[in-house]
Amino acid sequence: MSRIIARVNPVIFKTQAIHVKASPEVLCYTPVGNPLGFAEMQDLRQPVSVDDPESFELTVANMGVSVDLSLTWQERDFRVLIRQDRTEQEDNVLKLISGYVPAHELRVPLLTVMTEIAEELLLESNRGWLQGRYMETWLPTPYSATLPLSKRHSYQLTSHHAAAHPVLCRELHLIERPRAYVHLPTNSLQLVYSMQLQLPDNCPGLTMLHADEHMDTEKNQLLVEMNYQRPEIFLAEMRDGAATGKLFSLEQGELVPRRPKNIWLSEALAPQTGWVIEEPRSQWPEGLTRL
């Protein structure tokens, strides 16, 4: 049974189109044009093509961010994935924690990453809910009114590894060197940040949950829910850089095997050529080796 953990007024989402200039050595992007609402942005997310995946100039509909989140638990290595039912594509995928970048954060997309992790990744212990910290900065606590925080324990995020080629917003290098790609089917620029999640020692009863949101059209409210009976966060086991094909949920400090049916991986794990990904999804579990 799901539990509503927040009721919030829907924020009017605004972003901008993104001008992308790519060369074999670097990708540079610049927000352009008037602010776009969510529906206007979606209208622009139509398939595009480029002649050379390593060198091109293009204006895309929007920018999104994802987090390649690694975790070591009980001396085993995992990647954190979220299940998403995509009605438009008529498929079921496991994806990275991700979100659209609003206009005011297009020049500092790492802020969007921190918000998405705080909003989507819920960690419950026997002593309360864990707040996250990135280096010396505490993450937001969007549900603290209903999910009381642990006073003793928190989790830590650190940068895991940097991409080979830099990404610039105008003339400024993005910190943490995310991987970048233009997803041709959705005409969007995507940034993937690689991070390590470190859970606290001696923290009993850890459970990992996902916060999902949907609109209550009658009350014009955004409802945020979590569900103990239907885990939406999965830990994909990795061994020597390769996926074992095993999925788990973390419940009360124990790894529980999960076997979702007919799953794919999202396009962030599909083959990338230069700065371009052409596929709408990726095979499970082979795509995990591309992270």
C-alpha angles and dihedrals in degrees: 000000000000124000124211108228100174141018113196138168109254111258115228102247117219129178139152138237114261126228109212125198113184132186130170089264105040145008119219124189134188128189108236141181133015124327113279127214121220095264092047090051092050091052089059094050094095125137117277136179138212130204097220119029091203099048124032146118120225143152111228131194100246149331126254133186132214134185123225094204119192124195135185114206126171089351092303126113124232144173119222114235135174125214115233128183106213108199095182093054092036093227143106117233140180107225141177120260100277148156147169117276113236120224096257092056101043091105093046105034092165086078089061089051091055092049093048092051092048092048100042107032114070121183118189125190132179087261099049141284121321124240117211131229130199109203102308096339123095117224121235119272103217096170102038091118091067103019108054113216125239111249092204108042138049137160127244130221122201134175109264106194138333129240119255095241126048126242120212133196099211101312098337122099114228111240118241090029101247122204111252133202138164111231104215099198091058099029092232140133113232129195121198117199118199114218141166120226114212116194120205122261121244093019106140126211100016114185124182117213138170127231112219127187136206136168124260097208094188094059096026090233133136108231119206114201141176129196126207092190096053111043111203096182116079133188111219110205118232127193123185090344095307129102116249090206091242124127128195141178120216110234125169091339094308131109108235116196114238129193111188114185130239096003131170132181121245123258093265086078097046122106113289123208114194105313095336139092116189103179124089092216144000136237120263123267101356094071092067090072089065095064 
